[in-house]
Each structure stands twice: as C-alpha cells, then as structure tokens.
mmCIF file of C-alpha atoms and ligand atoms in Angstrom:
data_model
loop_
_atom_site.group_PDB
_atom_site.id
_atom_site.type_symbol
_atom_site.label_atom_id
_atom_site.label_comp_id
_atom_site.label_asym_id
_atom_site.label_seq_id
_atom_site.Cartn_x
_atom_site.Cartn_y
_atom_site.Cartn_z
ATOM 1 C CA UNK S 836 11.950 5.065 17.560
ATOM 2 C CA UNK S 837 15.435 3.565 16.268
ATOM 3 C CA UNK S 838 15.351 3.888 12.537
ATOM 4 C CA UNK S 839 18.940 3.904 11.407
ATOM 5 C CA UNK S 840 19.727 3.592 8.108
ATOM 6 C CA UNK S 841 21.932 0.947 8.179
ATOM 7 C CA UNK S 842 19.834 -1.091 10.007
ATOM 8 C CA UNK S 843 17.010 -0.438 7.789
ATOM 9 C CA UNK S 844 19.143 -1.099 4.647
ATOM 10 C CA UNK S 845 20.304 -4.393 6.689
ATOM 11 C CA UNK S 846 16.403 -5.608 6.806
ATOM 12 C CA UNK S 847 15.735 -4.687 3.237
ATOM 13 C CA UNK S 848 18.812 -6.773 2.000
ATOM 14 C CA UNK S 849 17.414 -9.331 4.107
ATOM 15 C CA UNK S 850 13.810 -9.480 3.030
ATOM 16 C CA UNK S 851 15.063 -9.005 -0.387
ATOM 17 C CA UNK S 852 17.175 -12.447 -0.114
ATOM 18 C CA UNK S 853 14.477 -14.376 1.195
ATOM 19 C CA UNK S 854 11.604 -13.127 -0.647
ATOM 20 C CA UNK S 855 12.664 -12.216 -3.950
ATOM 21 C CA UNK S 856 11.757 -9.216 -5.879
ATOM 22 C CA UNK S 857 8.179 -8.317 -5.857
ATOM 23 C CA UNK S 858 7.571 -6.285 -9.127
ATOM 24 C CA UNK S 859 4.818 -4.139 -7.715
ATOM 25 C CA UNK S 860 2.129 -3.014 -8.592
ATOM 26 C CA UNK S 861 0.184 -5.081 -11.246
ATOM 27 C CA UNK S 862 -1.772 -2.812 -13.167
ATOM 28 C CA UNK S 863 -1.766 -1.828 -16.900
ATOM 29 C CA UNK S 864 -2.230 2.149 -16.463
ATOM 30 C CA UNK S 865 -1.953 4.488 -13.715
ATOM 31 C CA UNK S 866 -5.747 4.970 -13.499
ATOM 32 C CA UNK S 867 -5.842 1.015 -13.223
ATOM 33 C CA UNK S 868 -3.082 1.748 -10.080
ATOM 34 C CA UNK S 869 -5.446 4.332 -8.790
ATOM 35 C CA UNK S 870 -8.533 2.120 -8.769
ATOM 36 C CA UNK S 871 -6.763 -0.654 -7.244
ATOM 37 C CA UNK S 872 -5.285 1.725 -4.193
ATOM 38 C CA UNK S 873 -8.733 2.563 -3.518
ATOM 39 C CA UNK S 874 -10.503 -1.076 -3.394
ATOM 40 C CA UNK S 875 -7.633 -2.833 -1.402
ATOM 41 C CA UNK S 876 -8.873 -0.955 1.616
ATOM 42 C CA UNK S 877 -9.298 -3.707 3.513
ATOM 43 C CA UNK S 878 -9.345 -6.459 1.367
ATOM 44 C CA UNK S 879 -6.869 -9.146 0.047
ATOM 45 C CA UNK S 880 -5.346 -8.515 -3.244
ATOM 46 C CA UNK S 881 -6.946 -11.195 -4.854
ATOM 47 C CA UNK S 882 -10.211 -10.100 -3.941
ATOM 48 C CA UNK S 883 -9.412 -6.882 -5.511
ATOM 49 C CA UNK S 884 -7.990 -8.607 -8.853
ATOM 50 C CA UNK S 885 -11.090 -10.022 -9.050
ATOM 51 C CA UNK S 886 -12.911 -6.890 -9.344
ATOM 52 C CA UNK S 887 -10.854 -5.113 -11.283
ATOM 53 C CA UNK S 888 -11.070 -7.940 -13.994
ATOM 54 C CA UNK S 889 -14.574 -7.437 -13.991
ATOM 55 C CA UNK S 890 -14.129 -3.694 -14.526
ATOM 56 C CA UNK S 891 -11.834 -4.752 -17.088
ATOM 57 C CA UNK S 892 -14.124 -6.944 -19.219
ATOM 58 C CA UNK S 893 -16.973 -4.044 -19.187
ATOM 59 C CA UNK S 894 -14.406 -1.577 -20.274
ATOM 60 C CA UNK S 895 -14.744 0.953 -17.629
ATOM 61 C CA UNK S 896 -10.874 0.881 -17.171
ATOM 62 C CA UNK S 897 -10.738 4.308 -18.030
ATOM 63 C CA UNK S 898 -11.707 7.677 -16.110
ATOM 64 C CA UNK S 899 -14.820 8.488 -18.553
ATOM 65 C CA UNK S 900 -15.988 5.524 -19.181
ATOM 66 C CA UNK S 901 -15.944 4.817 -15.440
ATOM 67 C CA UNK S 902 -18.129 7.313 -14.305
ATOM 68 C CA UNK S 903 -20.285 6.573 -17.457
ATOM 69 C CA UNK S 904 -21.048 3.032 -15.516
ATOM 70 C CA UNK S 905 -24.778 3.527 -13.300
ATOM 71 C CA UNK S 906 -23.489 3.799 -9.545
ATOM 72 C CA UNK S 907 -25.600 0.410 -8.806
ATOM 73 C CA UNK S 908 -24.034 -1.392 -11.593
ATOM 74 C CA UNK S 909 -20.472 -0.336 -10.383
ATOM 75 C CA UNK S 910 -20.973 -1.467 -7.147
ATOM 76 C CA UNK S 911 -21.949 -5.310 -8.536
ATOM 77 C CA UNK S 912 -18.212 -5.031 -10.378
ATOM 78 C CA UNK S 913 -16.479 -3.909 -7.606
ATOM 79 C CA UNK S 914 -18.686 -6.693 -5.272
ATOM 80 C CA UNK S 915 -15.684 -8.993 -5.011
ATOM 81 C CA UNK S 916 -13.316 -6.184 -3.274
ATOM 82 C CA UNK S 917 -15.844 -6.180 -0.398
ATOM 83 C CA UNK S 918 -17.560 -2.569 0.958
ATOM 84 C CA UNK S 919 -18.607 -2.586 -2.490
ATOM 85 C CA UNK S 920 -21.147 0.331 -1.622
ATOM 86 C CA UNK S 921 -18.506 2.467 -0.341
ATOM 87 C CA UNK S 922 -15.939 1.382 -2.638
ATOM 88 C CA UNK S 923 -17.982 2.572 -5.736
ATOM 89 C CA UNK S 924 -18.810 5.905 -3.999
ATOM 90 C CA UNK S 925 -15.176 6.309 -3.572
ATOM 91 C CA UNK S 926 -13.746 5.398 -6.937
ATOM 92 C CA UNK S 927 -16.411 7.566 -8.394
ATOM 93 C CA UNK S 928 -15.319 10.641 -6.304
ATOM 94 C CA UNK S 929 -11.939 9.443 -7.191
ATOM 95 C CA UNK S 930 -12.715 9.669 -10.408
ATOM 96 C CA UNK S 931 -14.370 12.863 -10.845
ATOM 97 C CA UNK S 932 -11.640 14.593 -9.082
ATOM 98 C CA UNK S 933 -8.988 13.147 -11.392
ATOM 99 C CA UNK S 934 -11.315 14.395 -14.700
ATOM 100 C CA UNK S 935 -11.766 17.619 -12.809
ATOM 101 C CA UNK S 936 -7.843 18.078 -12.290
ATOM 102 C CA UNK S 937 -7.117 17.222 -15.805
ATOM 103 C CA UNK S 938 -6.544 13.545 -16.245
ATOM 104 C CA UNK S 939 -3.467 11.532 -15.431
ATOM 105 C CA UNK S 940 -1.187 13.576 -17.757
ATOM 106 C CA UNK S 941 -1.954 16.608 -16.261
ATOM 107 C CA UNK S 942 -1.411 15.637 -12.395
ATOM 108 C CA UNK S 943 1.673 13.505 -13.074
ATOM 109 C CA UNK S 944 2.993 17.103 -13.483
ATOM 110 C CA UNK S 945 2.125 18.068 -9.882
ATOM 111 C CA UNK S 946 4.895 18.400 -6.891
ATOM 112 C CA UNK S 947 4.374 15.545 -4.673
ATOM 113 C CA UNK S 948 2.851 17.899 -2.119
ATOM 114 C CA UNK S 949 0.538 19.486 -3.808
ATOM 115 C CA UNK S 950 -0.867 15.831 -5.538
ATOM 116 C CA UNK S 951 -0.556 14.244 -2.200
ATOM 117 C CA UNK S 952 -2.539 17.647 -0.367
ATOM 118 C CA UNK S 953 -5.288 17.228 -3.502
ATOM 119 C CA UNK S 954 -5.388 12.953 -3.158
ATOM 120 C CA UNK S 955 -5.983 13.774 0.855
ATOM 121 C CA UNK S 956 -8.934 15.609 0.167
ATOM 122 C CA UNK S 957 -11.033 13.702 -2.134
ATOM 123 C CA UNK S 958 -13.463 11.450 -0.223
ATOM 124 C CA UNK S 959 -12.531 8.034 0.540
ATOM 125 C CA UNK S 960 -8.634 8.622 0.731
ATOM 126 C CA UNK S 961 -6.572 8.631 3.548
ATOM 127 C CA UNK S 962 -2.875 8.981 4.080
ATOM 128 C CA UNK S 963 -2.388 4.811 3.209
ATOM 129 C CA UNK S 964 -4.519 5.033 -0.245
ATOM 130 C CA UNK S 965 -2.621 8.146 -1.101
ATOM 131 C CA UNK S 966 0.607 7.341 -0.461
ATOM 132 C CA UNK S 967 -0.064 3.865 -2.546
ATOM 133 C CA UNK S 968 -1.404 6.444 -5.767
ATOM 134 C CA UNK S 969 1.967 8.383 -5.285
ATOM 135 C CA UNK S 970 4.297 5.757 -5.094
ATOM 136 C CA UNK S 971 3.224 3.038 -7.396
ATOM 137 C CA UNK S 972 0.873 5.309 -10.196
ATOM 138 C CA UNK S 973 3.349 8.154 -9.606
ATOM 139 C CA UNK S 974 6.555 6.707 -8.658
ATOM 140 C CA UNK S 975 6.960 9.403 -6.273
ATOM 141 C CA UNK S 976 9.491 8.431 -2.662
ATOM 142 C CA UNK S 977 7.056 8.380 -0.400
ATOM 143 C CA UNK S 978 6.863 5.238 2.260
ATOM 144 C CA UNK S 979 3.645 3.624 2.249
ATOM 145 C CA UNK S 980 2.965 2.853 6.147
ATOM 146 C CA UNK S 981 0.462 -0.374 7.002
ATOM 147 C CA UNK S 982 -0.452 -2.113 9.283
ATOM 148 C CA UNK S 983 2.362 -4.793 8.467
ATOM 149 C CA UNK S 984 5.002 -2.325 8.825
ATOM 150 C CA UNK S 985 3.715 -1.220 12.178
ATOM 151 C CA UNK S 986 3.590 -4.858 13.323
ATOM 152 C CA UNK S 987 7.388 -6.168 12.127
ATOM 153 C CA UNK S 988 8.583 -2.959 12.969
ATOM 154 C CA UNK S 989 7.179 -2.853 16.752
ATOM 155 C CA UNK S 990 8.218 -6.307 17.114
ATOM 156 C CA UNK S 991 12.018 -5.887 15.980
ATOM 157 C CA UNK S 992 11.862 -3.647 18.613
ATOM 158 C CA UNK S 993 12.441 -0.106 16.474
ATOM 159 C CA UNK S 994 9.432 1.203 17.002
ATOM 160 C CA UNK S 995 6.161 1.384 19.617
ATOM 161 C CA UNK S 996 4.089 0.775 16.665
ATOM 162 C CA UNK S 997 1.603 3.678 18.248
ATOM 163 C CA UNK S 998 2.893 6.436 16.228
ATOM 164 C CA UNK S 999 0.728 8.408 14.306
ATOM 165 C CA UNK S 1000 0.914 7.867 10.396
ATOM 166 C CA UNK S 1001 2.497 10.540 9.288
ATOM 167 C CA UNK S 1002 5.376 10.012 12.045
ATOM 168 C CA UNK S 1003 6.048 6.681 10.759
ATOM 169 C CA UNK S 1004 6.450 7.824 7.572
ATOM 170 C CA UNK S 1005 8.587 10.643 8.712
ATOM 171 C CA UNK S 1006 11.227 8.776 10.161
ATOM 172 C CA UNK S 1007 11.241 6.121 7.555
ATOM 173 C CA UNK S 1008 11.662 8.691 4.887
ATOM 174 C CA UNK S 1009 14.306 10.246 6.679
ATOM 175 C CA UNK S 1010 16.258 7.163 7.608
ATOM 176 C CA UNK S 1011 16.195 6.090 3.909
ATOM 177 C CA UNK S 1012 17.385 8.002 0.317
ATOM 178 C CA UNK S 1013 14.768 9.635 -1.286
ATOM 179 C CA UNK S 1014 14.509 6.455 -3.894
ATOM 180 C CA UNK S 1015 10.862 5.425 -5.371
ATOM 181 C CA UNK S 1016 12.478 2.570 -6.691
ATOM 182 C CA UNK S 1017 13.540 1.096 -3.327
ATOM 183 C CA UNK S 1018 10.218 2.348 -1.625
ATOM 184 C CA UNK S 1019 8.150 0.376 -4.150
ATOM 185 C CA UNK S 1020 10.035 -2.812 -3.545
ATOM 186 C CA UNK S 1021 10.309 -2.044 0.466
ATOM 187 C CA UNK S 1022 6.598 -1.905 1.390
ATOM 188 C CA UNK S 1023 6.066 -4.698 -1.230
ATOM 189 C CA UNK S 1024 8.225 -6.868 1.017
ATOM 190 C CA UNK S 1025 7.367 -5.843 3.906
ATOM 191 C CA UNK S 1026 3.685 -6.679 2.852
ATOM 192 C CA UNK S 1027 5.317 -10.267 1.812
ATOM 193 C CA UNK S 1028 6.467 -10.781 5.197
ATOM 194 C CA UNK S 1029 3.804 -10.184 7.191
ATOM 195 C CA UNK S 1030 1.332 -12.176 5.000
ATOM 196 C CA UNK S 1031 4.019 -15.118 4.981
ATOM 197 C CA UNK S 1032 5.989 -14.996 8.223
ATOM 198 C CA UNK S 1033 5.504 -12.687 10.826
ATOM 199 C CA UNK S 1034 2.183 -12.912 10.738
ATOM 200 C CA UNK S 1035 -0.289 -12.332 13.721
ATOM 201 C CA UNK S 1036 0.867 -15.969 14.809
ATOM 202 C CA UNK S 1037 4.605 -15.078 13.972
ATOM 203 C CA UNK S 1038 7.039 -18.304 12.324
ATOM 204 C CA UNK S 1039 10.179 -16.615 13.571
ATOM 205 C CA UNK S 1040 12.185 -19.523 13.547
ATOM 206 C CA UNK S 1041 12.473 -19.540 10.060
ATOM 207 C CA UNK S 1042 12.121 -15.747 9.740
ATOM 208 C CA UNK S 1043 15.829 -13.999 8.008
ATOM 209 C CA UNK S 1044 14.770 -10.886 10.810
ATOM 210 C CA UNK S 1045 15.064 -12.943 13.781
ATOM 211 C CA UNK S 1046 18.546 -12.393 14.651
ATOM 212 C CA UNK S 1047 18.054 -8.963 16.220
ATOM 213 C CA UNK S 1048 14.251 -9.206 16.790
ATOM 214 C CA UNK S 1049 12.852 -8.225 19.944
ATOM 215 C CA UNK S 1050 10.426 -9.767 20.115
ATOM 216 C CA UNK S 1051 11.710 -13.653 18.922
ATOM 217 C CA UNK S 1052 14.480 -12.548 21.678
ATOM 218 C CA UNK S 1053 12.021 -12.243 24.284
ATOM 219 C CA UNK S 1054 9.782 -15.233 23.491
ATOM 220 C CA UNK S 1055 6.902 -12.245 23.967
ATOM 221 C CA UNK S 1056 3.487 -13.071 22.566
ATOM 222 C CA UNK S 1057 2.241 -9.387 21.764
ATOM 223 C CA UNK S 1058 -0.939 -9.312 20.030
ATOM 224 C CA UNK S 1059 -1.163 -8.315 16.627
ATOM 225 C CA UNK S 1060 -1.985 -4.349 15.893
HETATM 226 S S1 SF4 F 1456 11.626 -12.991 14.255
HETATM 227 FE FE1 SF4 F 1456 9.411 -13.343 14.520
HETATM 228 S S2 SF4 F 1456 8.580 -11.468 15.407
HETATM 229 FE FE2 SF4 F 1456 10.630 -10.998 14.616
HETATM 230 S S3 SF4 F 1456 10.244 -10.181 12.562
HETATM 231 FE FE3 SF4 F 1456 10.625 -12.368 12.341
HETATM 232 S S4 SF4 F 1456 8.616 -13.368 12.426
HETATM 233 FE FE4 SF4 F 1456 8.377 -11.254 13.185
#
C-alpha cells in the first residue's frame, strides 16, 4: 500500500475540480441517515430514495413510529430498495437498538468507538453501513471503504485492492487529518467517480486521475472487484 498524504490530498483536489461538491448525505434527520445506510446495501441510491419517500408519506420517519409499522407492511415500503425482506428485518433491529440505547440524542453522545463497537453488533450492519451512520448521521472521521474505493484505488496502483476492510480504512485514516468534513465529501466523490468514470469499463481518457494511474499507464484490462 502507498497512501501518502500528499498524494491522496492531490486526488481529492482533483476529483473535487472535476466533479464538484457533492453535499452528502440527503436526508432530513439522522434517523432518516440511519435508515438510508441500511437500505443502500446493495442498491442504487435512487432505488433507495424511492423507498424512503414511501416511508416518508406513511410517517414512519421516526424510530417509534417505525417499529409501530406491521413487519409485512414495512417490507412493501422498503420494496423499491430491493432485499426488501431483509432490509425490513434490519431496519427494525436497527431500530430497536437505537430506542433501546436511548434515541439519537443520547448516542450522539457516545465516543466513536464505543457507537461504532454497538452499530457492529446490531444485526444487519457491517463495517460499510456503520461507518456510513458515523460519518454522515454522526459526522464522526471515519473513511467509509467501498467497493469503488477499492477499485480506483487498486487501479492507480496504491493499493492491491485485497486488503481487509478495516486495513483500508486504517491506512486511509492515517494518511489523512482526522477531518469529517473532508471524509464526507471524499467517499462522496470517490462514489461519483466510479459511477461516472472509472467504472468497471473505465473512460480514462477523460478521467482528471489518469496522469499517474497504473492502470491507464499500462493499458491493463483488470476486471472489476
Ligand atoms: S485513469 Fe482510468 S483506471 Fe485510472 S482512475 Fe481514471 S478511469 Fe480509473
């Protein structure tokens, strides 16, 4: 792994420029955040605004009246997000743990490790999911690691892209200031650029990374991770 600083401050001016701020993440509330952590597993955003507007219009945008909705009839609002099944099991569990804990006041409180520790064990979250909750609900500096960031990463050539989650985030978070502000509007970019340009077929000849890319360099077709 080769995550210097100033490189990594050299890609984030770069993305910046070409992609613009992002201003994430749309939501109204933190529980709103929370929800929508949980049903992007796996989904597109839009999919996931979808549902959430549907939540929305039956006023279950709030941690009571949420798990006051019937389990079946959850799952038809979340249907758009996809796994709707397991999505509803997860944002109820979600759910009752945050009631259980206090509410949203009460955990904002928390030290990062102690909320992050409590996120990892409710059932349906894994290190991704949490580390959304804590960064954009909590605005806590912690860098979110996806599967975009493994692929533009891997193919600039500063990392193997087969490092275990929480060595990613590890080395990003000590390459980089502890700055939630500059976390949130990293991984948002990052997320732009793999959705618009190095995507699994990569446009790298209009891509701002490709002086220095490894992979562009090499003309290598690696498949996508
Ligand atoms: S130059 Fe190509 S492979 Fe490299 S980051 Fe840009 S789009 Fe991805």
């Amino acid at each position: 792994m080769n995550l210097a600083r100033r490189r990594l401050q050299g890609i984030f001016d770069r993305l910046l420029r070409a992609h613009g701020p992002q201003q994430w993440w749309p939501g109204e509330s933190v529980f709103e955040i929370m929800v929508g952590a949980v049903l992007t597993q796996n989904t597109a955003w839009r999919n996931v605004a979808r549902a959430i507007d549907n939540l929305r219009r039956a006023e279950a945008l709030h941690p009571a009246a949420l798990l006051a909705v019937h389990p079946r009839r959850l799952a038809t609002y979340l249907q758009p997000s996809g796994y709707f099944n397991v999505k509803a099991k997860r944002v109820r569990a979600m759910t009752r743990w945050l009631l259980d804990a206090g509410g949203t006041a009460a955990i904002t409180r928390w030290p990062t490790v102690r909320l992050r520790a409590a996120l990892l064990a409710v059932h349906g979250i894994g290190p991704e999911t949490a580390d959304d909750i804590l960064l954009y609900a909590f605005n806590r500096p912690v860098f979110v690691i996806d599967a975009y960031t493994r692929r533009i990463f891997s193919r600039l050539g500063l990392v193997s892209g087969q490092e275990g989650y929480e060595t990613l985030r590890a080395a990003f978070e000590a390459a980089l200031p502890p700055d939630a502000a500059v976390y949130n509007e990293y991984h948002a970019l990052i997320v732009a650029h793999g959705k618009d340009v190095c995507r699994v077929r990569p446009c790298c000849e209009t891509c701002v990374l490709r002086r220095g890319c490894r992979y562009a360099r090499s003309g290598a077709r690696l498949s996508d991770s």
